[in-house]
Coordinates of C-alpha atoms in Angstrom, one line a residue:
Chain A
M1 CA -48.7 -80.4 112.4
E2 CA -51.5 -78.6 110.4
K3 CA -52.6 -75.4 112.2
S4 CA -56.0 -73.9 111.7
S5 CA -57.7 -70.5 112.0
T6 CA -59.8 -69.6 115.1
L7 CA -61.5 -66.6 113.4
T8 CA -64.5 -66.1 111.2
Q9 CA -64.1 -64.3 107.8
A10 CA -65.9 -61.3 109.3
A11 CA -63.5 -61.1 112.2
K12 CA -60.5 -61.4 109.8
E13 CA -61.8 -58.5 107.7
H14 CA -62.6 -56.4 110.8
Y15 CA -59.0 -56.7 112.1
M16 CA -57.5 -56.2 108.6
K17 CA -59.4 -52.9 108.4
L18 CA -57.6 -51.9 111.7
A19 CA -54.3 -52.8 110.1
L20 CA -55.3 -50.7 107.0
A21 CA -56.0 -47.8 109.3
Q22 CA -52.4 -48.1 110.5
A23 CA -51.2 -48.2 106.9
Q24 CA -53.1 -44.9 106.3
K25 CA -51.0 -43.3 109.1
A26 CA -47.9 -44.2 107.2
Q27 CA -49.4 -42.9 104.0
A28 CA -50.2 -39.6 105.7
I29 CA -46.5 -38.9 106.3
G30 CA -45.2 -40.1 103.0
E31 CA -44.1 -43.6 104.1
V32 CA -44.9 -46.7 102.0
P33 CA -48.4 -47.5 103.5
I34 CA -48.1 -50.8 105.4
G35 CA -49.8 -51.3 108.7
A36 CA -50.0 -54.1 111.3
I37 CA -51.8 -55.0 114.5
V38 CA -51.5 -57.8 117.1
V39 CA -54.7 -59.2 118.6
L40 CA -55.0 -61.3 121.8
D41 CA -58.3 -62.6 123.1
G42 CA -60.1 -60.2 120.8
E43 CA -58.2 -57.2 122.0
V44 CA -55.7 -55.1 120.0
I45 CA -52.5 -55.3 122.1
G46 CA -50.0 -53.9 119.5
S47 CA -50.1 -51.8 116.4
G48 CA -47.6 -50.1 114.1
Y49 CA -46.9 -48.7 110.7
N50 CA -43.9 -48.4 108.4
L51 CA -41.5 -45.6 109.5
R52 CA -38.4 -46.5 107.6
E53 CA -37.7 -43.1 106.0
H54 CA -39.0 -41.1 109.0
D55 CA -36.8 -43.0 111.5
Q56 CA -34.0 -43.8 109.0
D57 CA -34.1 -47.3 110.4
A58 CA -34.0 -50.4 108.2
T59 CA -35.9 -52.4 110.8
A60 CA -38.8 -49.9 111.2
H61 CA -41.4 -52.1 109.7
A62 CA -45.1 -52.1 110.8
E63 CA -45.0 -55.6 112.2
M64 CA -41.9 -54.9 114.3
F65 CA -43.6 -52.0 116.1
A66 CA -46.8 -54.1 116.6
I67 CA -44.9 -57.0 118.0
R68 CA -42.7 -54.9 120.4
Q69 CA -45.7 -53.0 121.6
A70 CA -47.6 -56.3 122.2
C71 CA -44.7 -57.7 124.2
Q72 CA -44.6 -54.5 126.3
N73 CA -48.3 -54.6 126.9
I74 CA -48.5 -58.1 128.2
E75 CA -44.9 -57.9 129.7
S76 CA -43.9 -61.1 127.9
W77 CA -41.9 -61.9 124.8
R78 CA -44.2 -64.9 124.2
L79 CA -47.2 -63.8 122.1
E80 CA -48.7 -67.3 122.2
Q81 CA -52.4 -67.5 121.1
S82 CA -52.1 -64.1 119.4
Q83 CA -53.1 -63.2 115.9
L84 CA -51.1 -60.7 113.7
F85 CA -52.7 -58.8 110.9
V86 CA -50.5 -57.0 108.3
T87 CA -51.6 -55.4 105.0
L88 CA -48.7 -56.8 103.0
E89 CA -47.1 -60.2 103.1
P90 CA -44.3 -60.0 105.6
C91 CA -40.6 -59.9 104.7
P92 CA -38.0 -62.4 106.1
M93 CA -37.2 -60.1 109.1
C94 CA -40.8 -59.7 110.1
S95 CA -41.7 -63.3 109.5
G96 CA -38.8 -64.3 111.7
A97 CA -39.9 -61.9 114.4
M98 CA -43.4 -63.4 114.4
Q99 CA -41.8 -66.9 114.7
L100 CA -39.6 -65.8 117.6
A101 CA -42.6 -64.2 119.4
R102 CA -44.6 -67.4 118.8
V103 CA -47.5 -65.6 117.1
E104 CA -50.2 -68.3 116.6
E105 CA -52.0 -67.0 113.5
V106 CA -50.7 -64.6 110.8
Y107 CA -53.1 -62.9 108.3
F108 CA -51.8 -60.7 105.5
G109 CA -53.6 -58.7 102.8
A110 CA -51.7 -58.2 99.5
Y111 CA -49.1 -60.8 98.4
D112 CA -45.6 -59.6 97.8
P113 CA -44.2 -61.7 95.0
K114 CA -40.8 -59.9 95.1
G115 CA -40.0 -60.1 98.8
G116 CA -42.7 -62.1 100.7
A117 CA -41.5 -64.7 103.1
A118 CA -44.9 -66.1 104.1
G119 CA -45.5 -68.1 100.9
S120 CA -44.2 -66.1 97.9
L121 CA -40.4 -66.5 98.1
M122 CA -40.0 -68.4 101.4
T123 CA -42.2 -70.0 104.0
I124 CA -40.5 -69.1 107.2
L125 CA -43.6 -69.2 109.4
T126 CA -44.7 -72.7 108.4
D127 CA -41.2 -74.3 108.3
E128 CA -41.4 -77.1 110.8
R129 CA -37.7 -77.3 111.3
F130 CA -37.9 -74.3 113.6
N131 CA -39.3 -74.7 117.1
H132 CA -42.4 -72.6 116.4
W133 CA -44.7 -72.4 113.4
S134 CA -47.9 -70.5 112.7
Y135 CA -51.2 -70.7 110.8
V136 CA -50.7 -68.4 107.8
E137 CA -53.5 -67.0 105.6
G138 CA -53.0 -64.4 102.8
G139 CA -55.4 -62.4 100.7
I140 CA -57.6 -60.9 103.5
L141 CA -59.0 -57.6 101.9
A142 CA -56.3 -58.1 99.3
T143 CA -57.8 -55.5 96.9
E144 CA -57.9 -52.7 99.5
C145 CA -54.5 -53.6 100.9
G146 CA -52.9 -53.7 97.4
Q147 CA -54.7 -50.5 96.2
I148 CA -53.3 -48.3 99.0
L149 CA -49.8 -49.3 97.8
T150 CA -50.6 -48.9 94.1
D151 CA -52.0 -45.4 94.8
F152 CA -49.0 -44.5 96.9
F153 CA -46.5 -45.5 94.2
R154 CA -48.5 -43.9 91.4
D155 CA -48.5 -40.6 93.4
L156 CA -44.8 -40.9 94.1
R157 CA -44.0 -41.3 90.4
K158 CA -46.2 -38.3 89.6
K159 CA -44.4 -36.2 92.2
Q160 CA -41.0 -37.4 90.9
K161 CA -42.0 -36.6 87.3
A162 CA -43.2 -33.1 88.3
A163 CA -40.0 -32.5 90.2
K164 CA -37.9 -33.5 87.2
K165 CA -39.9 -31.2 85.0
A166 CA -39.4 -28.3 87.4
R167 CA -35.7 -28.9 87.5
K168 CA -35.5 -29.0 83.7
L169 CA -37.5 -25.7 83.5
A170 CA -35.2 -24.1 86.1
L171 CA -32.1 -25.1 84.2
K172 CA -33.6 -23.8 80.9
E173 CA -34.5 -20.5 82.5
A174 CA -31.0 -20.2 84.0
D175 CA -29.5 -20.8 80.5
E176 CA -31.6 -18.0 78.9
Chain B
M1 CA -22.9 -62.3 91.7
E2 CA -20.2 -63.8 93.9
K3 CA -19.3 -61.3 96.7
S4 CA -15.9 -61.4 98.5
S5 CA -14.5 -60.3 101.9
T6 CA -12.6 -57.0 102.2
L7 CA -10.9 -58.0 105.5
T8 CA -7.8 -59.9 106.6
Q9 CA -8.2 -62.9 109.0
A10 CA -6.6 -60.8 111.7
A11 CA -9.2 -58.0 111.2
K12 CA -12.0 -60.5 111.3
E13 CA -10.8 -62.0 114.6
H14 CA -10.2 -58.5 116.0
Y15 CA -13.8 -57.5 115.3
M16 CA -15.2 -60.8 116.5
K17 CA -13.5 -60.3 119.8
L18 CA -15.5 -57.0 120.1
A19 CA -18.7 -58.9 119.4
L20 CA -17.6 -61.5 122.1
A21 CA -17.2 -58.6 124.5
Q22 CA -20.8 -57.7 123.8
A23 CA -21.9 -61.3 124.4
Q24 CA -20.1 -61.1 127.8
K25 CA -22.4 -58.2 128.8
A26 CA -25.4 -60.4 128.1
Q27 CA -23.8 -63.2 130.1
A28 CA -23.2 -60.9 133.1
I29 CA -27.0 -60.3 133.4
G30 CA -28.1 -63.9 132.9
E31 CA -29.0 -63.5 129.2
V32 CA -28.0 -66.1 126.5
P33 CA -24.6 -64.7 125.6
I34 CA -24.8 -63.4 122.0
G35 CA -23.2 -60.2 120.9
A36 CA -22.9 -58.2 117.7
I37 CA -21.2 -55.1 116.2
V38 CA -21.5 -53.2 113.0
V39 CA -18.3 -51.8 111.4
L40 CA -18.0 -49.0 108.8
D41 CA -14.7 -47.9 107.4
G42 CA -12.9 -49.6 110.3
E43 CA -15.0 -47.9 112.9
V44 CA -17.6 -49.6 115.2
I45 CA -20.8 -47.7 114.5
G46 CA -23.2 -50.1 116.3
S47 CA -23.2 -52.7 119.0
G48 CA -25.6 -54.8 121.0
Y49 CA -26.3 -57.9 122.9
N50 CA -29.2 -60.2 123.6
L51 CA -31.7 -58.8 126.0
R52 CA -34.8 -61.0 125.3
E53 CA -35.5 -61.9 129.0
H54 CA -34.5 -58.5 130.4
D55 CA -36.7 -56.6 127.9
Q56 CA -39.3 -59.3 127.6
D57 CA -39.1 -58.6 123.9
A58 CA -38.9 -61.4 121.3
T59 CA -37.1 -59.1 118.9
A60 CA -34.4 -58.0 121.4
H61 CA -31.5 -59.8 119.6
A62 CA -27.9 -58.5 119.6
E63 CA -27.9 -57.9 115.8
M64 CA -31.1 -55.8 115.9
F65 CA -29.7 -53.4 118.5
A66 CA -26.4 -53.2 116.6
I67 CA -28.2 -52.4 113.3
R68 CA -30.5 -49.9 114.8
Q69 CA -27.7 -48.1 116.6
A70 CA -25.6 -48.1 113.4
C71 CA -28.6 -46.6 111.4
Q72 CA -28.9 -43.9 114.1
N73 CA -25.2 -43.1 114.1
I74 CA -25.0 -42.5 110.3
E75 CA -28.5 -41.2 110.1
S76 CA -29.4 -43.6 107.3
W77 CA -31.2 -46.9 107.0
R78 CA -28.7 -47.9 104.4
L79 CA -25.7 -49.6 106.0
E80 CA -24.0 -50.1 102.6
Q81 CA -20.3 -51.0 102.7
S82 CA -20.7 -52.1 106.4
Q83 CA -19.6 -55.3 108.0
L84 CA -21.6 -57.0 110.8
F85 CA -20.0 -59.4 113.3
V86 CA -22.1 -61.7 115.4
T87 CA -21.0 -64.5 117.8
L88 CA -23.8 -66.9 116.7
E89 CA -25.2 -67.6 113.2
P90 CA -28.1 -65.2 112.7
C91 CA -31.8 -66.3 112.9
P92 CA -34.3 -65.5 110.1
M93 CA -35.3 -62.2 111.7
C94 CA -31.8 -60.9 112.1
S95 CA -30.7 -62.2 108.6
G96 CA -33.7 -60.4 107.2
A97 CA -32.8 -57.2 109.0
M98 CA -29.2 -57.3 107.7
Q99 CA -30.6 -57.8 104.2
L100 CA -33.0 -54.8 104.6
A101 CA -30.1 -52.6 105.9
R102 CA -28.0 -53.7 103.0
V103 CA -25.1 -54.9 105.2
E104 CA -22.3 -55.7 102.8
E105 CA -20.4 -58.4 104.7
V106 CA -21.7 -60.7 107.5
Y107 CA -19.3 -62.7 109.8
F108 CA -20.5 -65.0 112.4
G109 CA -18.8 -67.2 115.0
A110 CA -20.5 -70.4 116.0
Y111 CA -22.9 -72.2 113.7
D112 CA -26.5 -72.7 114.8
P113 CA -27.7 -76.0 113.2
K114 CA -31.2 -75.7 114.8
G115 CA -32.1 -72.1 113.8
G116 CA -29.4 -70.5 111.6
A117 CA -30.5 -68.7 108.5
A118 CA -27.1 -67.9 107.2
G119 CA -26.3 -71.3 105.8
S120 CA -27.6 -73.9 108.3
L121 CA -31.4 -74.0 107.7
M122 CA -31.8 -71.2 105.2
T123 CA -29.6 -68.9 103.2
I124 CA -31.5 -65.6 103.4
L125 CA -28.4 -63.3 103.0
T126 CA -27.2 -64.9 99.8
D127 CA -30.6 -65.5 98.1
E128 CA -30.3 -63.6 94.9
R129 CA -34.1 -63.3 94.4
F130 CA -34.0 -60.5 96.9
N131 CA -32.8 -57.0 95.9
H132 CA -29.8 -57.2 98.2
W133 CA -27.4 -59.9 99.2
S134 CA -24.2 -60.1 101.2
Y135 CA -20.9 -61.8 101.6
V136 CA -21.3 -64.3 104.4
E137 CA -18.6 -66.1 106.4
G138 CA -19.1 -68.3 109.4
G139 CA -16.7 -69.9 111.9
I140 CA -14.7 -66.8 112.9
L141 CA -13.4 -67.6 116.5
A142 CA -16.0 -70.4 116.4
T143 CA -14.5 -72.2 119.5
E144 CA -14.6 -69.1 121.7
C145 CA -18.1 -68.0 120.4
G146 CA -19.5 -71.6 121.0
Q147 CA -17.8 -72.0 124.4
I148 CA -19.4 -69.0 126.0
L149 CA -22.8 -70.5 125.0
T150 CA -21.9 -74.0 126.2
D151 CA -20.7 -72.6 129.5
F152 CA -23.9 -70.5 129.9
F153 CA -26.2 -73.4 129.3
R154 CA -24.1 -75.8 131.6
D155 CA -24.3 -73.2 134.4
L156 CA -28.1 -72.7 133.7
R157 CA -28.7 -76.5 134.0
K158 CA -26.6 -76.6 137.2
K159 CA -28.7 -73.8 138.7
Q160 CA -32.0 -75.4 137.7
K161 CA -30.9 -78.7 139.2
A162 CA -29.9 -77.0 142.5
A163 CA -33.2 -75.1 142.6
K164 CA -35.1 -78.4 142.0
K165 CA -33.2 -80.1 144.8
A166 CA -33.9 -77.1 147.1
R167 CA -37.6 -77.3 146.3
K168 CA -37.7 -81.1 147.0
L169 CA -35.9 -80.6 150.3
A170 CA -38.3 -77.8 151.3
L171 CA -41.3 -80.1 150.5
K172 CA -39.8 -82.9 152.5
E173 CA -39.2 -80.7 155.5
A174 CA -42.8 -79.4 155.3
D175 CA -44.0 -83.0 155.3
E176 CA -42.0 -83.9 158.4

């Protein structure tokens, strides 16, 4: 069964900006900047950002926090009629979580050709063999969502290069 | 790259019994009985059981608790060299979580032809397009792992039938 979006383009971009604000929180503490929100009836009922390094938890993805918070908020594991916004195409774990929570519409920003499970490498959310599937749309504010990641990894490489240079200099000084 | 098991059949069955003990904890509180453990160097470092209804959380699967506890225990999101045992073939979310946590070997009990992502409907854990893949083996104590689920759903149907009968009787009495 073909599913369709219930939102205008302006609404999609509005909510994606809120997901981007979550991604900025991750960036501020040195985490890969990915953010997500869950919307129900026009209200944000869950939000989260990547905390993998901070929490040292492989499952600490933005979407997982957003989904869990949404479930807590409405006191139900069924997020039917909800929309989820995430700045990067979701991985298999997060796509699976959205499917289990019966999220109705999934919107993501940048595509992830190396690990995306919402179209790039797999299509978990639209696989009709499972007992729930979602409307999926990628590329919402794709430039902004991609840029924050590009900037993060460029800065990270710079820092790593500077640290390497400092280590070399310290070794050279110790030799002299 | 073909991966192989590092465990004897006796060890696999020993650990699956521990996962089954977790499933029994779920059963005791009326949850679908699925249990999981994570083993590292012969030691159980994480365990969990399904709590979806109790927690009203779509992500509250046995494997997620076991993985998160294991990460906490070793203070690392990398569960390299670990083995995960789960009584039912993992869904896409849990298979994705194992992949993210770099679990080395995954053993499951009963197959899940309707939702399994470790061979039945998908093969997330052995998909070499991702940057980690695992050794996967299903069917460990498959009869016991399947039976606890069969018994649970049989009892559930009985209870539902009895409740329906009681409702009908109450309506009939109210009519008289």
